[in-house]
Amino acid sequence: MSLMSAEALYAGYGGVDILRNLHLRVEADEIVVIIGPNGAGKSTAMKAMFGLVPIRSGAVSYRGETITNQPAERMVSRGIAYVPQEANVFPSLSVVENLELGAYVLRGPNGPRMERVFEIFPRLKERRHQQAGVMSGGERQMVAMGRALMVEPTLLMLDEPTAGLSPRLIDETFERIRGINQLGIGVLMVEQNARQALAAADRGYVLATGENRYEDTGPALLANPEVAEMFLGG
Amino acid sequence: MIEIIQLLINGILLGSILALGAVGATMIFGVLRFAHFAHGDFMAIGAYFALTVVTVFNLPVLAALPVAMLLTGGLAILIDQVVYRRIRRVQPVILLIASFATALVLRSFIQMVWGSSNQVYQVGIQLPWRIGPFTLKPDHLLIFAAAAGLVLIVHLFLSRTRMGKAMRAMSDNMDLALVTGIPANRVIMWTWAIGGALAAAAGVFLGMDTRLHPVMGWTLLLPIFAATILGGIGRPYGAILGGLVIGCAMELSTLVIPGAYKPAVAFAIMVATLVFRPQGIIKGNA
Ligand SMILES: Nc1ncnc2c1ncn2[C@@H]1O[C@H](COP(=O)(O)OP(=O)(O)OP(=O)(O)O)[C@@H](O)[C@H]1O
Ligand SMILES: [Mg+2]
């Protein structure tokens, strides 16, 4: 049984289908990457699976349970955490407050959860009283991921976690994501830095115009000449 | 010089009243994204609730204050559930117009129940204290102290409690609050409760300082919006500062222009802020 899967999704905004017959799945211990050109529907696919874009037909399931079109609150309570592509921190709140809110749906003390996040992102501990809005792009991405990790998810959905980062920070981010995955957290991410993302991933999907184009292991997609020519810039 | 200091004292008094109204209005804007035109009338009805408690139970005004705050907070939640909640998903301008209608209904209700003539909490004249060349009424000190206390409570709520942080988060980034699993409806109810309660306090203090009449809140709506905008829309701490600045500016303006133009001063500051510094006077994202 997959951790999360999407079957034959048709979804979009205001009656226009952006996703057409989309299939996706993530196994419990996997890192899965979605790549594809701008406007391919990658973000829409993530949002639809997380219940933020209405699904017209098809089904999303989580550990065998159907969760199609459920409100975000339920998704989070189940252990699915989602980090949007843009505006993914609370700018006027401090790092600590951003993290605390990440665990809003959970009861019990936040201290131990926060310590675990600080172990993954020591930089956040140093800057824990800083307002998130004034931090650098790299630090903001850490806050965003940290916020999502606070809910102790079993699946982490990341929309372009390396967007706008320097090459060094990009490497570091993929390193971190692998570390998070090794804690037993499944990762589904959309990436523009396709080569590096595929290298870090177990499996990948290539999306174009809202449809599946290719699906394979990371290394196989990297080695596929068609994928390389059309989607990885030769 | 003496005159200026006296006007500043009056300004801070007016400013604390404006600040209490503005904090609620700015939080409602932050969470629900519309200018709440019935906020002044929340103030008025709060003041009249206190009047009833004072006359029926023969209590001092400050003892009636918590009751008025509770009732007005409850009324705000009720109005939200009955009126605003249904139209929340449509355009904000519809909400704005609905709040305008709510304001008229509340005012008529006040006139029906309490009449439209001026009323006071306490008959008789309070002897002002003379401190050197300055005068200060005992009531003024009470108002300062109570307003400061309420601001402190709001601060502790916003900075220490789970719900307070969720409220700030929603006003910061609604979409992210949603995907984080913050329950929007609960936060909205709390926002109304607090906004209504603070408006009631502002109304009671205004009634203590001057007198009660059905349009007492409506006439302060413009300065309250001016304070909200000056402090940066959606920012509670900015609204407190904005209230104090507008209050002082309105009082000090009587040095150079007739007192009848006080609201015009608030309006001028509001327009100037919108033109030159629409994000408000406070730097950063606070
Ligand atoms: N809120 C929206 N309302 C209407 N159409 C939208 C909305 N968001 C995205 N779209 C449209 O849906 C299509 C897919 O957008 P989406 O954001 O999913 O692409 P993407 O693959 O994530 O692109 P990018 O690489 O630029 O992030 C685009 O044509 C876009 O214009
Ligand atoms: Mg996208």
XYZ file of C-alpha atoms and ligand atoms in Angstrom:
552
model
C 0.000 0.000 0.000
C 1.406 3.360 -1.009
C 1.826 6.169 1.484
C -0.015 8.523 -0.815
C -1.338 8.093 -4.312
C -3.309 10.006 -6.883
C -5.297 8.105 -9.480
C -6.678 9.577 -12.692
C -6.978 13.085 -11.304
C -8.846 15.747 -13.217
C -8.580 19.045 -11.390
C -8.240 22.751 -12.025
C -9.405 26.253 -11.273
C -12.914 27.470 -12.024
C -14.034 24.568 -14.169
C -10.974 24.446 -16.413
C -9.030 21.230 -15.968
C -5.321 21.808 -15.536
C -4.562 18.224 -14.537
C -5.726 15.574 -16.951
C -5.603 11.963 -15.932
C -2.738 12.466 -13.520
C -1.225 9.489 -11.702
C 1.240 9.770 -8.854
C 2.343 7.715 -5.902
C 4.796 7.951 -3.027
C 5.919 4.952 -0.990
C 6.591 5.252 2.714
C 10.359 5.685 2.605
C 10.747 7.348 -0.766
C 11.851 10.691 -2.111
C 9.752 11.374 -5.193
C 10.387 14.322 -7.484
C 8.038 15.992 -9.950
C 9.725 17.923 -12.738
C 8.398 19.624 -15.841
C 8.293 22.963 -17.646
C 6.719 26.123 -16.208
C 2.958 25.927 -16.126
C 2.983 22.132 -16.463
C 0.694 21.825 -13.461
C 3.271 20.659 -10.914
C 2.087 23.002 -8.170
C -1.513 22.285 -9.097
C -0.855 18.559 -8.683
C 0.494 19.094 -5.170
C -2.367 21.415 -4.237
C -4.990 19.035 -5.578
C -3.546 16.140 -3.599
C -3.509 18.325 -0.462
C -7.129 19.341 -0.988
C -6.497 22.941 -2.019
C -7.654 22.643 -5.637
C -10.981 20.909 -6.239
C -10.680 17.487 -7.855
C -13.415 16.906 -10.441
C -12.766 13.246 -10.855
C -10.236 10.711 -9.681
C -9.087 9.798 -6.208
C -6.362 10.619 -3.731
C -5.590 8.100 -1.063
C -3.346 8.055 1.952
C -2.363 4.702 3.412
C -5.252 3.096 1.588
C -7.820 5.593 2.837
C -9.571 7.891 0.378
C -8.880 11.537 1.184
C -10.050 13.219 -2.019
C -10.998 16.898 -1.551
C -10.611 16.845 2.214
C -9.906 20.118 4.033
C -6.301 20.944 4.846
C -6.915 20.670 8.581
C -7.655 16.943 8.154
C -4.650 16.394 5.915
C -2.360 17.906 8.535
C -3.926 15.882 11.347
C -3.258 12.721 9.319
C 0.432 13.536 9.096
C 0.700 15.176 5.696
C 2.603 18.466 5.737
C 2.744 20.806 2.767
C 5.123 23.677 2.051
C 3.821 25.984 -0.702
C 6.036 27.383 -3.435
C 5.667 31.001 -2.371
C 4.830 32.940 0.793
C 5.594 29.905 2.921
C 6.377 31.599 6.238
C 4.468 33.928 8.567
C 6.601 37.046 8.049
C 5.699 39.043 11.168
C 6.080 36.043 13.466
C 9.353 34.899 14.976
C 11.036 31.652 14.002
C 9.833 30.004 17.207
C 6.272 31.186 16.624
C 6.324 29.927 13.044
C 7.418 26.534 14.340
C 4.849 26.486 17.152
C 2.047 27.129 14.699
C 3.262 24.240 12.590
C 2.175 21.958 15.425
C -1.174 23.720 15.909
C -3.227 20.575 15.321
C -1.184 18.578 17.844
C -1.581 18.549 21.609
C 1.202 18.288 24.119
C 4.424 20.232 24.580
C 6.207 21.703 21.572
C 9.658 21.670 23.170
C 10.819 18.211 22.058
C 9.404 18.680 18.545
C 11.197 21.962 18.212
C 14.465 20.481 19.433
C 14.219 17.878 16.681
C 13.713 20.606 14.081
C 16.669 22.524 15.520
C 18.799 19.383 15.154
C 18.024 19.346 11.444
C 18.371 23.128 11.075
C 20.819 24.379 13.745
C 20.758 27.787 12.074
C 17.125 28.222 13.130
C 18.054 27.755 16.762
C 20.608 30.547 16.523
C 18.030 32.851 14.997
C 14.983 31.637 16.833
C 13.784 35.078 17.970
C 14.241 36.634 14.547
C 11.178 37.705 12.555
C 10.821 35.317 9.628
C 10.045 38.141 7.205
C 13.464 39.755 7.545
C 15.479 36.544 7.080
C 17.388 35.518 3.962
C 15.791 33.313 1.327
C 17.714 30.254 2.498
C 16.764 30.772 6.112
C 13.142 31.323 5.167
C 13.096 27.973 3.368
C 14.411 26.390 6.566
C 11.650 28.046 8.581
C 9.106 26.814 6.058
C 10.370 23.248 6.162
C 10.788 23.386 9.922
C 7.192 24.570 10.297
C 6.022 21.575 8.268
C 8.189 19.136 10.232
C 6.710 20.326 13.538
C 3.571 18.299 12.918
C 5.727 15.138 12.890
C 4.551 14.226 9.393
C 4.849 10.913 7.651
C 4.745 12.678 4.294
C 6.381 16.002 3.518
C 5.232 17.795 0.372
C 7.664 20.482 -0.829
C 6.981 22.840 -3.725
C 10.346 24.032 -5.085
C 12.341 24.031 -1.842
C 15.480 25.283 -3.592
C 13.911 28.124 -5.601
C 16.103 31.214 -5.536
C 18.908 29.647 -3.487
C 22.642 29.835 -4.242
C 24.298 26.677 -5.625
C 25.898 25.946 -2.261
C 22.559 26.253 -0.462
C 20.871 24.113 -3.085
C 23.313 21.272 -2.360
C 22.788 21.763 1.343
C 19.002 21.676 0.976
C 19.021 18.395 -0.946
C 21.369 17.011 1.688
C 18.891 18.013 4.400
C 15.958 16.555 2.519
C 17.795 13.234 2.298
C 18.452 13.460 6.025
C 14.772 14.090 6.718
C 13.855 11.135 4.511
C 16.230 8.934 6.501
C 14.176 9.712 9.604
C 11.420 7.715 7.918
C 9.518 10.623 6.379
C 8.307 10.236 2.794
C 9.049 13.235 0.566
C 7.150 14.435 -2.483
C 8.727 17.489 -4.058
C 8.449 19.669 -7.118
C 11.806 20.886 -8.401
C 13.241 23.184 -11.063
C 16.795 22.085 -10.340
C 15.845 18.861 -12.027
C 19.229 17.154 -12.384
C 20.199 17.513 -8.754
C 16.700 16.685 -7.576
C 16.580 13.488 -9.627
C 20.004 12.543 -8.340
C 18.696 12.861 -4.782
C 15.419 11.083 -5.496
C 14.296 7.483 -5.561
C 11.777 8.079 -8.294
C 10.666 10.904 -10.517
C 7.753 12.014 -12.644
C 7.922 14.281 -15.653
C 4.763 16.329 -16.105
C 3.812 18.401 -19.133
C 0.501 20.157 -19.844
C -1.051 18.518 -16.817
C -0.335 14.962 -17.941
C 2.189 12.265 -17.011
C 4.997 12.086 -19.550
C 7.645 9.905 -17.949
C 7.934 7.992 -14.738
C 11.005 6.116 -13.587
C 13.739 5.901 -10.979
C 15.856 9.010 -10.556
C 18.964 7.614 -12.250
C 16.929 6.132 -15.129
C 15.256 9.464 -15.867
C 18.634 11.181 -15.768
C 19.966 8.635 -18.240
C 16.946 8.847 -20.537
C 18.079 10.827 -23.616
C 14.578 12.105 -24.445
C 14.045 13.411 -20.938
C 17.502 14.917 -20.954
C 16.921 16.697 -24.236
C 13.418 17.980 -23.574
C 13.346 18.608 -19.841
C 16.862 18.787 -18.494
C 18.266 21.283 -21.010
C 20.271 18.736 -23.058
C 3.776 75.622 26.615
C 1.348 74.885 29.448
C -1.481 74.845 26.967
C 0.392 72.366 24.782
C 0.964 69.987 27.682
C -2.680 70.213 28.703
C -3.701 69.428 25.124
C -1.276 66.513 25.058
C -2.890 65.111 28.197
C -6.288 65.374 26.508
C -4.757 63.922 23.343
C -3.421 60.859 25.102
C -6.827 60.376 26.681
C -8.598 60.548 23.336
C -5.743 58.496 21.888
C -6.241 55.622 24.346
C -9.913 55.490 23.426
C -9.085 55.516 19.712
C -6.388 52.907 20.267
C -8.829 50.446 21.844
C -11.190 50.874 18.914
C -8.395 50.704 16.371
C -6.831 47.501 17.741
C -10.095 45.649 17.201
C -10.759 47.199 13.810
C -7.241 46.366 12.610
C -7.466 42.760 13.839
C -10.794 42.323 12.088
C -9.254 43.751 8.944
C -6.222 41.503 9.265
C -8.219 38.321 9.631
C -11.271 39.086 7.471
C -9.920 41.682 5.007
C -12.628 44.299 5.270
C -13.095 47.670 6.938
C -15.678 47.131 9.639
C -18.000 50.139 9.453
C -20.091 49.066 12.430
C -17.116 49.285 14.769
C -18.088 52.719 16.081
C -21.565 51.470 16.811
C -20.102 48.522 18.722
C -18.494 51.194 20.894
C -21.804 52.953 21.386
C -23.774 49.846 22.237
C -21.059 48.790 24.685
C -21.371 52.161 26.385
C -25.153 51.734 26.656
C -24.856 48.178 27.977
C -22.711 49.626 30.761
C -25.278 52.363 31.351
C -27.961 49.781 31.954
C -25.763 47.855 34.376
C -24.878 51.081 36.193
C -28.482 52.220 36.561
C -30.114 48.855 37.243
C -27.582 47.506 39.723
C -26.348 50.851 40.950
C -22.731 49.899 40.319
C -19.726 52.079 39.513
C -18.884 52.313 35.807
C -15.681 50.333 36.097
C -17.594 47.400 37.579
C -19.997 47.544 34.653
C -17.110 47.579 32.174
C -16.422 43.802 32.115
C -20.138 43.084 31.694
C -20.404 45.520 28.782
C -17.300 44.012 27.183
C -18.651 40.497 27.526
C -22.060 41.409 26.115
C -20.609 43.338 23.186
C -18.118 40.573 22.416
C -21.007 38.116 22.373
C -23.077 40.433 20.211
C -20.170 40.736 17.763
C -19.964 36.943 17.440
C -23.731 36.766 16.975
C -23.735 39.430 14.256
C -20.868 37.640 12.538
C -22.681 34.312 12.564
C -25.977 35.779 11.396
C -24.824 38.443 8.943
C -21.176 38.353 7.909
C -20.470 34.636 7.920
C -22.748 33.882 4.995
C -21.181 36.489 2.740
C -17.571 35.969 3.746
C -16.732 34.061 0.586
C -18.000 36.762 -1.764
C -16.260 40.047 -2.459
C -14.979 42.081 0.499
C -16.951 45.106 -0.710
C -20.180 43.232 0.032
C -18.998 42.657 3.593
C -18.177 46.324 3.863
C -21.655 47.334 2.762
C -23.209 44.779 5.115
C -21.238 46.277 7.983
C -22.538 49.706 7.007
C -26.075 48.350 7.249
C -25.258 46.711 10.587
C -24.071 50.086 11.837
C -27.425 51.677 10.960
C -29.374 48.854 12.561
C -27.354 49.056 15.773
C -27.840 52.804 15.967
C -31.600 52.513 15.498
C -31.666 49.791 18.112
C -29.893 52.083 20.576
C -32.364 54.873 19.864
C -35.298 52.530 20.373
C -34.054 51.079 23.636
C -32.259 53.955 25.287
C -33.663 57.003 23.472
C -31.769 59.566 21.476
C -31.036 62.205 24.086
C -27.684 62.675 25.798
C -27.096 60.630 28.927
C -24.332 60.324 31.506
C -23.152 57.563 33.824
C -22.985 59.786 36.881
C -24.988 62.878 37.488
C -23.170 65.726 39.115
C -19.864 67.292 38.307
C -16.542 65.677 39.132
C -14.189 68.223 40.572
C -11.033 68.206 38.490
C -7.699 67.954 40.240
C -5.391 70.869 39.750
C -1.804 69.769 39.465
C 0.166 72.961 39.117
C -1.272 74.664 36.089
C -2.852 71.462 34.727
C -6.251 69.980 35.302
C -7.032 66.304 35.341
C -10.272 64.594 36.229
C -10.084 61.485 38.459
C -11.972 59.677 35.705
C -9.149 60.418 33.313
C -6.677 58.533 35.464
C -9.075 55.607 35.624
C -9.398 55.629 31.855
C -5.615 55.749 31.356
C -5.070 52.901 33.776
C -7.857 50.709 32.443
C -6.875 51.321 28.814
C -3.235 50.514 29.577
C -4.339 47.368 31.400
C -6.428 46.242 28.456
C -3.627 46.920 25.992
C -1.322 44.825 28.164
C -3.839 41.982 28.223
C -4.192 42.130 24.439
C -0.421 42.084 24.126
C -0.119 39.028 26.358
C -2.921 37.315 24.449
C -1.331 37.967 21.065
C 2.204 37.083 22.081
C 1.714 34.228 24.556
C -1.365 32.226 23.695
C -1.885 29.670 20.960
C -5.033 31.440 19.767
C -3.329 34.837 19.783
C -0.490 33.537 17.646
C -2.937 31.824 15.309
C -4.734 35.141 14.927
C -1.520 36.945 14.001
C -0.641 34.108 11.632
C -3.983 34.369 9.861
C -3.628 38.077 9.445
C -0.061 37.546 8.160
C -0.710 34.868 5.583
C -4.208 33.444 5.294
C -3.354 30.687 2.821
C -0.440 29.409 4.861
C -2.557 29.448 8.025
C -5.021 27.238 6.193
C -2.448 24.684 5.042
C -0.944 24.666 8.538
C -4.273 23.404 9.860
C -5.260 26.513 11.813
C -9.071 26.434 12.251
C -10.141 29.627 10.481
C -13.659 29.765 11.923
C -12.523 29.531 15.519
C -9.931 32.251 14.966
C -12.565 34.468 13.344
C -14.915 34.046 16.316
C -12.163 35.000 18.740
C -11.308 38.013 16.625
C -14.894 39.270 16.811
C -15.097 38.609 20.524
C -11.959 40.589 21.227
C -12.732 43.335 18.717
C -16.220 43.747 20.174
C -15.023 43.720 23.779
C -12.322 46.328 23.130
C -14.782 48.513 21.231
C -17.131 48.336 24.216
C -14.322 49.429 26.516
C -13.542 52.345 24.227
C -17.223 53.296 24.230
C -17.487 53.133 28.012
C -14.391 55.316 28.414
C -15.738 57.791 25.892
C -19.002 57.866 27.820
C -17.121 58.495 31.082
C -15.128 61.295 29.511
C -18.053 62.959 27.739
C -21.607 61.685 27.505
C -23.597 58.923 25.846
C -25.587 59.467 22.692
C -26.459 57.138 19.833
C -23.948 58.526 17.305
C -21.057 58.726 19.789
C -19.246 55.823 18.129
C -20.089 56.631 14.558
C -18.426 60.044 14.869
C -15.213 58.383 16.059
C -15.120 55.843 13.224
C -13.083 58.052 10.941
C -10.337 58.771 13.518
C -10.288 55.039 14.335
C -9.774 54.112 10.694
C -7.134 56.843 10.478
C -5.337 55.250 13.446
C -5.551 51.809 11.836
C -4.116 53.024 8.568
C -1.421 55.100 10.222
C -0.304 52.076 12.232
C -0.323 49.804 9.198
C -3.521 47.922 8.446
C -3.714 44.590 10.238
C -1.092 45.464 12.858
C -2.387 45.669 16.433
C 0.718 47.308 17.864
C 0.702 49.860 15.069
C -2.949 50.628 15.776
C -2.147 51.497 19.408
C 0.568 53.900 18.321
C -1.664 55.224 15.541
C -4.466 55.885 18.021
C -2.207 57.866 20.322
C -0.738 59.890 17.448
C -4.147 60.700 15.957
C -5.569 61.563 19.400
C -2.743 63.991 20.139
C -2.828 65.483 16.637
C -6.569 66.096 16.918
C -6.232 67.848 20.262
C -3.136 69.846 19.334
C -4.793 71.027 16.128
C -7.122 73.193 18.220
C -4.133 75.474 18.792
C -4.318 76.609 15.201
C -7.760 75.705 13.859
C -11.261 75.610 15.379
C -12.102 72.518 17.392
C -14.885 71.566 14.999
C -12.226 70.543 12.486
C -10.708 67.817 14.682
C -12.121 64.966 12.566
C -10.758 66.707 9.473
C -7.279 66.486 11.001
C -7.672 62.709 11.373
C -8.922 62.532 7.807
C -5.969 64.563 6.511
C -3.497 62.297 8.316
C -5.266 59.240 6.920
C -5.098 60.506 3.348
C -1.478 61.594 3.744
C -0.566 58.137 5.083
C -2.314 56.405 2.196
C -0.511 58.594 -0.330
C 2.977 58.710 1.146
C 3.324 55.648 3.352
C 0.511 53.176 2.725
C 2.268 50.464 4.745
C 1.959 52.602 7.902
C 4.481 54.323 10.140
C 6.055 51.267 11.692
C 9.031 49.773 9.906
C 9.321 46.101 9.014
C 6.652 43.497 9.537
C 5.807 44.073 13.190
N -5.018 30.170 -8.923
C -5.075 29.896 -10.249
N -6.163 30.227 -10.972
C -6.239 29.955 -12.285
N -5.266 29.356 -12.981
C -4.146 29.007 -12.337
C -3.986 29.258 -10.927
N -2.782 28.798 -10.547
C -2.214 28.278 -11.656
N -3.019 28.387 -12.723
C -2.743 27.898 -14.077
O -2.560 26.516 -14.022
C -1.507 26.103 -14.855
C -0.520 25.274 -14.073
O 0.038 26.084 -13.065
P 1.009 25.511 -11.952
O 1.266 26.619 -11.004
O 0.469 24.251 -11.444
O 2.310 25.201 -12.811
P 3.749 24.767 -12.317
O 4.091 23.547 -13.080
O 3.800 24.689 -10.854
O 4.631 25.974 -12.836
P 5.922 26.680 -12.194
O 7.089 25.851 -12.613
O 5.948 28.015 -12.857
O 5.733 26.745 -10.734
C -0.922 27.366 -15.468
O -1.440 27.507 -16.762
C -1.424 28.458 -14.588
O -1.628 29.640 -15.323
Mg 4.765 25.716 -9.380
